[in-house]
Short mmCIF file of C-alpha atoms in Angstrom, two decimals:
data_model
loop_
_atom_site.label_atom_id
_atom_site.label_comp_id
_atom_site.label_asym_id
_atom_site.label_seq_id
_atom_site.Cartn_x
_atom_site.Cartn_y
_atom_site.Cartn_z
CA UNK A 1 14.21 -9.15 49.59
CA UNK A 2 17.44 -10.32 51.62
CA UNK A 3 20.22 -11.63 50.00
CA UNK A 4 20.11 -15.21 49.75
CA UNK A 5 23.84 -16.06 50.24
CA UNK A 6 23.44 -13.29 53.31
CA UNK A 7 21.03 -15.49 54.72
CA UNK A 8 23.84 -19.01 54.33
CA UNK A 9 26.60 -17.49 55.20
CA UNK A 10 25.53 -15.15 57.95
CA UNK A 11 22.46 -17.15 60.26
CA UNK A 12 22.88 -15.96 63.02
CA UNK A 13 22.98 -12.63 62.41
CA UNK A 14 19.55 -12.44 60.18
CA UNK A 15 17.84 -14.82 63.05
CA UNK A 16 18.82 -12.04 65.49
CA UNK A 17 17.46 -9.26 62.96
CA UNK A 18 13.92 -11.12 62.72
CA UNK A 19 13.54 -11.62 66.84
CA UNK A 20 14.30 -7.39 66.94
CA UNK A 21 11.50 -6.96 64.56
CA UNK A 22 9.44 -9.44 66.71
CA UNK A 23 8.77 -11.52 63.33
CA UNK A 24 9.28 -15.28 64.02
CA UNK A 25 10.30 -16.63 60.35
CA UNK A 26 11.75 -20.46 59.95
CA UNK A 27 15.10 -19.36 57.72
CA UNK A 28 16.81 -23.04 58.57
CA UNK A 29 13.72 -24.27 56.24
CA UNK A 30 14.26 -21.59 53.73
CA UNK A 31 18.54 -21.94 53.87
CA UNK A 32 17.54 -25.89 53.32
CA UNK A 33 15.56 -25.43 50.43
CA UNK A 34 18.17 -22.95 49.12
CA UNK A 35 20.61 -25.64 49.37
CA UNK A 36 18.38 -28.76 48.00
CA UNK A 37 17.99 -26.38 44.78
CA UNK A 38 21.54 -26.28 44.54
CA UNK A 39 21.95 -30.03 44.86
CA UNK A 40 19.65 -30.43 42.67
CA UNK A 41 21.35 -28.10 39.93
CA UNK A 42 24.69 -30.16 40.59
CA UNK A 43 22.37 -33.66 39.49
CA UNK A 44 20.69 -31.68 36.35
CA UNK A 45 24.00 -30.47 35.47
CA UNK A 46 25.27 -33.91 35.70
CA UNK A 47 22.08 -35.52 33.42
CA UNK A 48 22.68 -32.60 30.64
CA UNK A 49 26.59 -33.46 30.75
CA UNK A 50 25.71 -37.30 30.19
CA UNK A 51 22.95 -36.93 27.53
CA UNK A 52 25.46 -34.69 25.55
CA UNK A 53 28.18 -37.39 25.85
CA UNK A 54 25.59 -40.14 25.28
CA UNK A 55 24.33 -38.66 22.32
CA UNK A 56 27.29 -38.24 20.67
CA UNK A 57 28.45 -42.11 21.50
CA UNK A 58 25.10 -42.41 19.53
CA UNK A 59 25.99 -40.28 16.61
CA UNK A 60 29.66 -41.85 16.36
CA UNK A 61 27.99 -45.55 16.26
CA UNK A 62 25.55 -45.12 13.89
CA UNK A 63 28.11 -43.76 11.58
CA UNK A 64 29.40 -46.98 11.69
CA UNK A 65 25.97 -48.53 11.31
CA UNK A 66 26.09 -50.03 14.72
CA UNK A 67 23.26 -51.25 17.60
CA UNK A 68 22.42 -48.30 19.48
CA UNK A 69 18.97 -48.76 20.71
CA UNK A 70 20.55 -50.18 24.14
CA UNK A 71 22.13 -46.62 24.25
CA UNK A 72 18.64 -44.98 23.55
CA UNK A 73 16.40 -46.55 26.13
CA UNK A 74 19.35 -45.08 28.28
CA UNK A 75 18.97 -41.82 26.82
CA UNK A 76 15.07 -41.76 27.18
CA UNK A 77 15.58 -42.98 30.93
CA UNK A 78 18.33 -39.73 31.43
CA UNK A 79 15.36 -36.92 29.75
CA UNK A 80 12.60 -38.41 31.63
CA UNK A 81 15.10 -38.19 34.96
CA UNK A 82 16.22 -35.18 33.58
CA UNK A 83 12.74 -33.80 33.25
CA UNK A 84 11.50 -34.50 36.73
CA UNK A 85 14.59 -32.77 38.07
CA UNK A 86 13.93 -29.58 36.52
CA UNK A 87 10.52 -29.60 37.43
CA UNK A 88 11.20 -30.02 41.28
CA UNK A 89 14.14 -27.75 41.06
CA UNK A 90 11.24 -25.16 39.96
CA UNK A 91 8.93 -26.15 42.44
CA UNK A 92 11.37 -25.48 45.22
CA UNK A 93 12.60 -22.57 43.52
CA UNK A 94 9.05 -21.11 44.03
CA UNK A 95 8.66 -22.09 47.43
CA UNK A 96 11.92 -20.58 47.92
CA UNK A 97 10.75 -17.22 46.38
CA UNK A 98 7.62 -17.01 48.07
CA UNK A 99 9.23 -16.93 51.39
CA UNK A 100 12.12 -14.68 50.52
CA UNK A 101 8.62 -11.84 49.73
CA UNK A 102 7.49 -12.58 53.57
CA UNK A 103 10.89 -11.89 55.56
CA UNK A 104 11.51 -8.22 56.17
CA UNK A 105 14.47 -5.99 55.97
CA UNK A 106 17.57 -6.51 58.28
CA UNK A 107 18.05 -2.94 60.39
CA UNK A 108 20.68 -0.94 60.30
CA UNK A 109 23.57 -1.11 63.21
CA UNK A 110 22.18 2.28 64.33
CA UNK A 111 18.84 1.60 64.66
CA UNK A 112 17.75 1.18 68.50
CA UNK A 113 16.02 -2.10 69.47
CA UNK A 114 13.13 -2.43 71.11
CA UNK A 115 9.52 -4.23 70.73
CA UNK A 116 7.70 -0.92 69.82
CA UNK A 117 7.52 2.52 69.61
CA UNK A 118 8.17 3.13 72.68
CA UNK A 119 11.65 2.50 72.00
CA UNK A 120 11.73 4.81 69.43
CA UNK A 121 14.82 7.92 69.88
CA UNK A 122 14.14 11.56 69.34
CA UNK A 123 16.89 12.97 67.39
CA UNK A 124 16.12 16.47 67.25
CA UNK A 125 13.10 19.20 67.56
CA UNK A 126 12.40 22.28 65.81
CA UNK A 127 10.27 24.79 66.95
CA UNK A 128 7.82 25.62 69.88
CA UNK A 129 4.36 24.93 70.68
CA UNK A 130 2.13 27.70 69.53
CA UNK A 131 0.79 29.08 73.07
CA UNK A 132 -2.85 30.34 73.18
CA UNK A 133 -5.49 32.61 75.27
CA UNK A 134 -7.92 30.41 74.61
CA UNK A 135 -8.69 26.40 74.34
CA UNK A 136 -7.75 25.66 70.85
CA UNK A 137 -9.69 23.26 68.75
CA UNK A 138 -9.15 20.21 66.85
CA UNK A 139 -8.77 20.37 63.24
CA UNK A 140 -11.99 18.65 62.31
CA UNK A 141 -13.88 21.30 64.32
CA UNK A 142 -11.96 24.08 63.06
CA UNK A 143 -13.29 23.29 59.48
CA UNK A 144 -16.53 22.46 60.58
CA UNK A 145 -16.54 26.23 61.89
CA UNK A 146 -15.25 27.95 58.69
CA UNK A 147 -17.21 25.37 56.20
CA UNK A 148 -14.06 24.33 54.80
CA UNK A 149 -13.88 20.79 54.95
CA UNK A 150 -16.98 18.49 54.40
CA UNK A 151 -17.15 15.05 56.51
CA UNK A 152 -20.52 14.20 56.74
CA UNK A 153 -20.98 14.85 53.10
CA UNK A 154 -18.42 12.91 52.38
CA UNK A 155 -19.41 9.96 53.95
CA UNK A 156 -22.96 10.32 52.05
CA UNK A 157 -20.78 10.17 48.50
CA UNK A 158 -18.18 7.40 49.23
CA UNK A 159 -18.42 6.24 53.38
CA UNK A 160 -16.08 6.73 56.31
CA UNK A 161 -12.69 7.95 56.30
CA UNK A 162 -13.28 10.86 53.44
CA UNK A 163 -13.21 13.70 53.02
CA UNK A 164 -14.48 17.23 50.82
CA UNK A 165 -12.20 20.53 50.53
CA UNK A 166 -14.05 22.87 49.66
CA UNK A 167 -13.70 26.86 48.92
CA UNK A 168 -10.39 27.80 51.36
CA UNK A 169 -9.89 24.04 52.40
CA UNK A 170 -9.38 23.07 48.69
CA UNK A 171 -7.10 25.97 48.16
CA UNK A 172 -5.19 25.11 51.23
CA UNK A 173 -4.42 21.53 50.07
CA UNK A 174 -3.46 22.72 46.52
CA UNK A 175 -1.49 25.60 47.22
CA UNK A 176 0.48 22.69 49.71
CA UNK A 177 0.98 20.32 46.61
CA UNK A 178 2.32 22.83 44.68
CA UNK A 179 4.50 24.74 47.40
CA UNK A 180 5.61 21.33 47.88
CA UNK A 181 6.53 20.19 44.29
CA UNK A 182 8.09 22.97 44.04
CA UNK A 183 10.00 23.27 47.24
CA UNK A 184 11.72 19.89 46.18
CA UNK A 185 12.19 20.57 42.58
CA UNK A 186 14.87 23.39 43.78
CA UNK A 187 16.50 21.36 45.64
CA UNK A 188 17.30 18.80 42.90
CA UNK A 189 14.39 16.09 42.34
CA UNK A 190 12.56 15.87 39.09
CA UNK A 191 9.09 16.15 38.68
CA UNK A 192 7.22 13.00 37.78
CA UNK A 193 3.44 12.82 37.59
CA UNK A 194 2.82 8.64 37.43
CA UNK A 195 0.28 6.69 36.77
CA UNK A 196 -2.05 5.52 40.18
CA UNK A 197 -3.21 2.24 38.70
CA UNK A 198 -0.15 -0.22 39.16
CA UNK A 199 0.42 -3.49 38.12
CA UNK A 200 0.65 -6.44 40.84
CA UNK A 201 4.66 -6.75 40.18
CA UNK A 202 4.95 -2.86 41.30
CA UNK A 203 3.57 -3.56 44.32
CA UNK A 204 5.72 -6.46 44.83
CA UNK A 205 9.09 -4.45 43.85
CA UNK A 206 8.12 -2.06 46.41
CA UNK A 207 7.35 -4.61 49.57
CA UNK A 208 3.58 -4.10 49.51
CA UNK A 209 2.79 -7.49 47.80
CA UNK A 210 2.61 -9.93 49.43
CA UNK A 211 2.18 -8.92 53.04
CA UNK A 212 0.07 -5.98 53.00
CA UNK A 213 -3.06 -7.43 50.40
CA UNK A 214 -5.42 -6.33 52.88
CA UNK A 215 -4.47 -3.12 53.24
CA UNK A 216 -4.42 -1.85 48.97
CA UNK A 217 -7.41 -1.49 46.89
CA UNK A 218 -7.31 -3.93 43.69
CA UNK A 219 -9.04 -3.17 41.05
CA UNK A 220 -10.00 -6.26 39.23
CA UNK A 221 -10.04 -7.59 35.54
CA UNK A 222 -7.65 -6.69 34.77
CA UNK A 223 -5.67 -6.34 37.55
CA UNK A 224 -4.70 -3.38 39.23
CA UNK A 225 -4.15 -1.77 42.12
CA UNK A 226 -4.60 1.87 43.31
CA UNK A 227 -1.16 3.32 44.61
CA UNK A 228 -1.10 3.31 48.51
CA UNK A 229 2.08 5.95 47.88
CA UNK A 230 3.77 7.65 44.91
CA UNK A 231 7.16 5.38 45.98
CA UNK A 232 5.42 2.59 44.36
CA UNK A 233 5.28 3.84 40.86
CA UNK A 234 8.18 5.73 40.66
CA UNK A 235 10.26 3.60 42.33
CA UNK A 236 9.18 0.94 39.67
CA UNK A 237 10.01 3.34 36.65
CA UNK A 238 13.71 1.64 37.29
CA UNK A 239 12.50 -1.56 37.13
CA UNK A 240 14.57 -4.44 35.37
CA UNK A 241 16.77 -1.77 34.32
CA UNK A 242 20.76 -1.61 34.60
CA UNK A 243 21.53 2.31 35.24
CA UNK A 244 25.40 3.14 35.23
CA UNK A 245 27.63 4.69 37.97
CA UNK A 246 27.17 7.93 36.29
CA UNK A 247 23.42 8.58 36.07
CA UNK A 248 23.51 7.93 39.77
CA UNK A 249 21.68 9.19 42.20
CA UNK A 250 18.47 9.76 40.75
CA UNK A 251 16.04 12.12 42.53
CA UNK A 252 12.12 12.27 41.50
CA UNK A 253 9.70 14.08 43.30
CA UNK A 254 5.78 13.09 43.00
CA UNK A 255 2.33 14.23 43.69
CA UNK A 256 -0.36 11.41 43.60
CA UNK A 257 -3.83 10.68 45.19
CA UNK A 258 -3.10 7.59 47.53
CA UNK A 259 -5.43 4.71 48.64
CA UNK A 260 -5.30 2.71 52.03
CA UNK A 261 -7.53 0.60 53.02
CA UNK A 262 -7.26 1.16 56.55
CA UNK A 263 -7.76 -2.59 58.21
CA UNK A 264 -7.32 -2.56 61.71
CA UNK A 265 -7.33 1.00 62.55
CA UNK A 266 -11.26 1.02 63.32
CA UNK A 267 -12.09 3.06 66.18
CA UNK A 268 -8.66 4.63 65.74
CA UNK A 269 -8.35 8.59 64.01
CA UNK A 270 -12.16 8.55 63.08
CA UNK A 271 -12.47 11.72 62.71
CA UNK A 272 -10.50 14.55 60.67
CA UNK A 273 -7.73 13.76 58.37
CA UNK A 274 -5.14 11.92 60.14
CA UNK A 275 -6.52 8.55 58.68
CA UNK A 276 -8.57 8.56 55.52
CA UNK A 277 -8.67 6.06 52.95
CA UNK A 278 -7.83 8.50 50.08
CA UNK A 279 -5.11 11.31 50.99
CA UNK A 280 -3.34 13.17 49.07
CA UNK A 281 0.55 13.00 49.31
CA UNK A 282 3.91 14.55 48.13
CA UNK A 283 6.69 12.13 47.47
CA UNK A 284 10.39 12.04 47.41
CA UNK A 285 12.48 8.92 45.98
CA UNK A 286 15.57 8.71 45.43
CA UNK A 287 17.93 5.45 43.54
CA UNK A 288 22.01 5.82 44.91
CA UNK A 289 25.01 3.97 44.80
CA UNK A 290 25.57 1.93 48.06
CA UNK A 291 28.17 3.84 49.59
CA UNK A 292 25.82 7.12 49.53
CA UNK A 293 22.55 5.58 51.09
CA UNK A 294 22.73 6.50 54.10
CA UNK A 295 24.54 10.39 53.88
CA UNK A 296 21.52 10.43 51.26
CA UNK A 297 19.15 9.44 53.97
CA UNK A 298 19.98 12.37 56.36
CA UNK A 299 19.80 14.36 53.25
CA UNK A 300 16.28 13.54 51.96
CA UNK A 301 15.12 13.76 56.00
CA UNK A 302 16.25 17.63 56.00
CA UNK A 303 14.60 18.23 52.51
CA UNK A 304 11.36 16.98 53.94
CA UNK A 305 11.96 18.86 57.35
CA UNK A 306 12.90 22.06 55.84
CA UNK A 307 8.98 22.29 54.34
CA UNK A 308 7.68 22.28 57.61
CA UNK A 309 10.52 25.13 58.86
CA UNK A 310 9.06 27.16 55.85
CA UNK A 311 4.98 26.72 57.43
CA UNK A 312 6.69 27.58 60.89
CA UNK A 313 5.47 24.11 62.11
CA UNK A 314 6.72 23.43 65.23
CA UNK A 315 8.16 19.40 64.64
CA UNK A 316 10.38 16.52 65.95
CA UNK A 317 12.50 14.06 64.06
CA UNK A 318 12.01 10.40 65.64
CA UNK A 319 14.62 7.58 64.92
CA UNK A 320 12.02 4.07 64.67
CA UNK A 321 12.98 0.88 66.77
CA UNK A 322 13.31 -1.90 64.92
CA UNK A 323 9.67 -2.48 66.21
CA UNK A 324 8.25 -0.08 65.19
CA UNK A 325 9.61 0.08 61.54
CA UNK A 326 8.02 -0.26 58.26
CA UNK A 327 8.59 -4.13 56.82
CA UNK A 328 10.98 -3.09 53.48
CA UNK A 329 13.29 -0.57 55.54
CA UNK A 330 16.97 -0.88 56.75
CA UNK A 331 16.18 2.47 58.90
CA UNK A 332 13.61 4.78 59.16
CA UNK A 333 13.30 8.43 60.63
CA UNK A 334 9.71 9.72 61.36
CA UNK A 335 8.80 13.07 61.06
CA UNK A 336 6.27 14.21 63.47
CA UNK A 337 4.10 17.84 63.87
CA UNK A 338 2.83 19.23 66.56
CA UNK A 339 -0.42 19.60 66.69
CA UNK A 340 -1.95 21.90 69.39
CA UNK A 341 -5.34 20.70 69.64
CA UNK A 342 -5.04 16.55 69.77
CA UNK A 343 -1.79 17.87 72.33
CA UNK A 344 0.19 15.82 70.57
CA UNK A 345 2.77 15.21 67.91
CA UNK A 346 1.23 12.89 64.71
CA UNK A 347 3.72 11.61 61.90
CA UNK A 348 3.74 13.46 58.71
CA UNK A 349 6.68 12.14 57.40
CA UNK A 350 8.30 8.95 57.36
CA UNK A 351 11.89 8.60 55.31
CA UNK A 352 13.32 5.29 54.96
CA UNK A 353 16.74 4.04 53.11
CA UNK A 354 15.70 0.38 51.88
CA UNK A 355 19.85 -0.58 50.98
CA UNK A 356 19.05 -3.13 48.11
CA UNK A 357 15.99 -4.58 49.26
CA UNK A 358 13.32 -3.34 47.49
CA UNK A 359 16.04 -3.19 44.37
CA UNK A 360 16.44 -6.81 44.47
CA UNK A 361 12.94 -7.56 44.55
CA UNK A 362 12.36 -4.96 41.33
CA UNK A 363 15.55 -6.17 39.67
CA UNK A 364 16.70 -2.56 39.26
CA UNK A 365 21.20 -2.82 39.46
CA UNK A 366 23.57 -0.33 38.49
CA UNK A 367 27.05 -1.11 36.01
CA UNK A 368 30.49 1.06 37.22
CA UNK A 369 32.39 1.72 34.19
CA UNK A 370 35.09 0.22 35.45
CA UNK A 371 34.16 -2.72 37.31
CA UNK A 372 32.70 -6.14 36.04
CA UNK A 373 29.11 -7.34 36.50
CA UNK A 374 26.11 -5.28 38.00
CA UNK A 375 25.16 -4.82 41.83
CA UNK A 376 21.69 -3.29 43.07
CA UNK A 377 21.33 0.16 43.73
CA UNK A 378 19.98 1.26 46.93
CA UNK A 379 16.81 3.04 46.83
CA UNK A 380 15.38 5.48 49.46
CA UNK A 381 11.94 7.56 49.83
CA UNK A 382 9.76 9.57 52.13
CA UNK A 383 6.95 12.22 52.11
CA UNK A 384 8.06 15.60 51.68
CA UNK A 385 4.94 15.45 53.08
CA UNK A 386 1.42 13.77 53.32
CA UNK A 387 -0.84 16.87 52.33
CA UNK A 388 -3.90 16.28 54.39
CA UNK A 389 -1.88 15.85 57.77
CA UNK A 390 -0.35 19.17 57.08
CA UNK A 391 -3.43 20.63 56.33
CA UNK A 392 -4.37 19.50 59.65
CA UNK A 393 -1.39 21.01 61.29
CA UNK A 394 -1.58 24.66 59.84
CA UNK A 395 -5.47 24.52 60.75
CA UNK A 396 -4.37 23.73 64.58
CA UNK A 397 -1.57 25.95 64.62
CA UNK A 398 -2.57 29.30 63.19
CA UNK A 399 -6.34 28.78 64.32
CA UNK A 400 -7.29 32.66 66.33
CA UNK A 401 -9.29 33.62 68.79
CA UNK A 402 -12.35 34.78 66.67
CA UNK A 403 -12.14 31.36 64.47
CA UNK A 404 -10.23 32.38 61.49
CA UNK A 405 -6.66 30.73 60.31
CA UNK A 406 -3.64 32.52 59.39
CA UNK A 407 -2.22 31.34 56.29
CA UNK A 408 1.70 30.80 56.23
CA UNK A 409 3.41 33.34 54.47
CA UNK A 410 5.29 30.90 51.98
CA UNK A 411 1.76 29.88 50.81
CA UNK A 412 -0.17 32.97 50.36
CA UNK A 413 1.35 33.74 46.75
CA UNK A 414 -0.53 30.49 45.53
CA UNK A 415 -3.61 30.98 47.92
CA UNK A 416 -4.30 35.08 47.18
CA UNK A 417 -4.99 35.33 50.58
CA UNK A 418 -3.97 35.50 53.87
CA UNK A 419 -6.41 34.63 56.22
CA UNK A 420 -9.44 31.81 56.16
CA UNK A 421 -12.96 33.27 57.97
CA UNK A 422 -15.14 31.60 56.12
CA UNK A 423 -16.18 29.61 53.31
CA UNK A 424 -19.98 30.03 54.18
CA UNK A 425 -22.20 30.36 51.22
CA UNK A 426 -25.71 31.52 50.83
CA UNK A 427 -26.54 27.31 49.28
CA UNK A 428 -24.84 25.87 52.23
CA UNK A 429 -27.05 24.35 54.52
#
């Protein structure tokens, strides 16, 4: 969440934030509310100072055996005034609070503004489209073709928008975790395998509570909800924690099962595996001081880039408008594969440096040794990289002539093989 004195001090400047990320948020109600709590902290502060002072008046006179029942009914009027203070104070604390959860991120100076993606900035490309003798195929009917990947099966067992791996297909997607896991463990992140049932105040440390309900699966009674992204529990393992200058930065690296309801995107990515409600998905998360966040942020972009050099994916890194960005960053680059046959690139990566927002709503600060007091960290994350897109990518861009896929080279140590013909089997219908 923003910074509340942020907000006071510098109108203006979050107003102008909110109309480049088209939101349309009433912050002179919020700033007044901020500032009625505050009056309202002067008057309790006032009532506590005259009940002490009162009640020691009290104290002195009946020493001296004294009337002081005048004095009481003034003391009982002061704690009943006193009472209803606090009690409003709260009240408009909580309104206060709620809205802070519903206004997003301020962008960064360098992100470009615009309404939409199509102000969005390429910042670099790697590779070349894969040319071909023949019309290649989508991914979907690729692994109809070899029997590797399961649709219609899937939608018998759980509905639309999942899928089965099966024989090559279920190698393909573990060989990717663990090539994955592995790829970022050498470059410095430590493996965490979390839990995928969080608790409602994870998802609200991360930015997913409040705004996105719709969009998570809750599991009820009691209440949980399955992780739309690893960044949500391991970001949390900080939680309400004070870290010190010198533990800083923290890299983890995670492999979880995700879960996204996908409201609103009917008719959109039906088929294959760009949009399914249950992916699979390699994480990267990292907790720095301030003045690293964003040298960290070009940092963690490579490490997720450098995967796809290793498949030989042909790629682009995009730089997101502030209208196009996701509602907890300060600046977000997309990473986006090519993917010969939708003719298109399709994100597979998106890494985003979050400054202090998602820190303050999580409570998780950081102590320098030789400084007073605590400030937030600054916590960053992206996917180093969504599994079932990538499967999706290597099926596209290796497919040959006669049907079969090439398998990278950097994955055919975990696979045993190098090629995928079939995974027909004499029960498969």
């Amino acid at each position: 969440m923003l910074d509340v004195r942020f907000m006071i001090e510098m109108p203006e400047v979050v107003r102008q934030a909110l109309k480049n990320r088209n939101y349309n948020i009433p912050i002179d109600e919020i700033i007044d509310l901020v500032l009625q709590v505050r009056r309202q902290q002067q008057e309790i502060d006032d009532l506590r100072n005259k009940r002490n002072v009162v009640s020691q008046e009290i104290g002195r006179l009946k020493k001296q055996k004294a009337d002081t029942v005048s004095l009481e009914e003034a003391m009982k009027k002061v704690s009943e005034d006193l009472k209803g203070l606090e009690e409003s104070q709260r009240t408009t604390q909580e309104k206060i609070n709620d809205a802070l959860l519903l206004i997003p991120n301020i962008p960064h100076e360098s992100v470009p503004v615009g309404a939409d993606e199509s102000a969005n900035v390429e910042v670099r490309t790697w590779g070349t489209p894969p040319v071909f003798d023949f019309e290649p195929l989508n991914h979907w009917d690729i692994a109809k073709a070899l029997n590797i990947i399961d649709f219609e099966r899937a939608a018998k067992v759980a509905g639309a928008r999942f899928a089965i791996m099966r024989g090559a297909g279920a190698a393909l997607e573990r060989a990717l975790m663990n090539f994955m896991l592995e790829h970022n463990v050498k470059r410095g992140y430590t493996e965490v395998f979390p839990p995928i049932l969080v608790n409602r105040a994870s998802m609200t440390g991360t930015g997913q509570l409040p705004k996105f309900e719709e969009e998570l699966f809750r599991v009820a009674d009691p209440e949980f909800y399955l992780v739309p992204t690893a960044e949500v529990p391991v970001t949390n393992i900080h939680r309400d924690e004070i870290l010190t200058d010198e533990e800083l930065p923290i890299y983890y690296t995670a492999y979880t099962p995700c879960f996204r309801r996908e409201a609103g995107s009917y008719g959109k990515d039906t088929r294959g595996l760009i949009r399914q409600h249950q992916f699979n998905k390699v994480e990267v998360v990292k907790f720095v001081n301030p003045q690293d966040s964003y040298q960290e942020l070009e940092k963690l972009t490579a490490d997720a880039q450098d995967i796809l050099i290793q498949l030989g994916l042909t790629h682009r890194v995009i730089m997101l408008s502030t209208g196009d960005m996701g509602f907890s960053s300060s600046k977000t680059y997309d990473i986006e594969v090519w993917l010969p046959g939708q003719k298109r690139y399709r994100e597979i990566s998106s890494c985003s440096n979050f400054e202090d927002f998602q820190a303050r709503r999580a409570n998780i600060r950081f102590k320098k040794s030789d400084k007073k007091g605590t400030q937030f960290v600054h916590t960053l994350n992206g996917s180093a990289l969504a599994i079932g897109r990538t499967v999706a990518a290597i099926l596209e861009n290796y497919q040959q002539g006669d049907g079969s896929v090439i398998i990278p080279e950097v994955l055919r140590g975990y696979m045993g093989m190098e090629r995928i013909d079939s995974c027909l089997r004499r029960n498969d219908k």
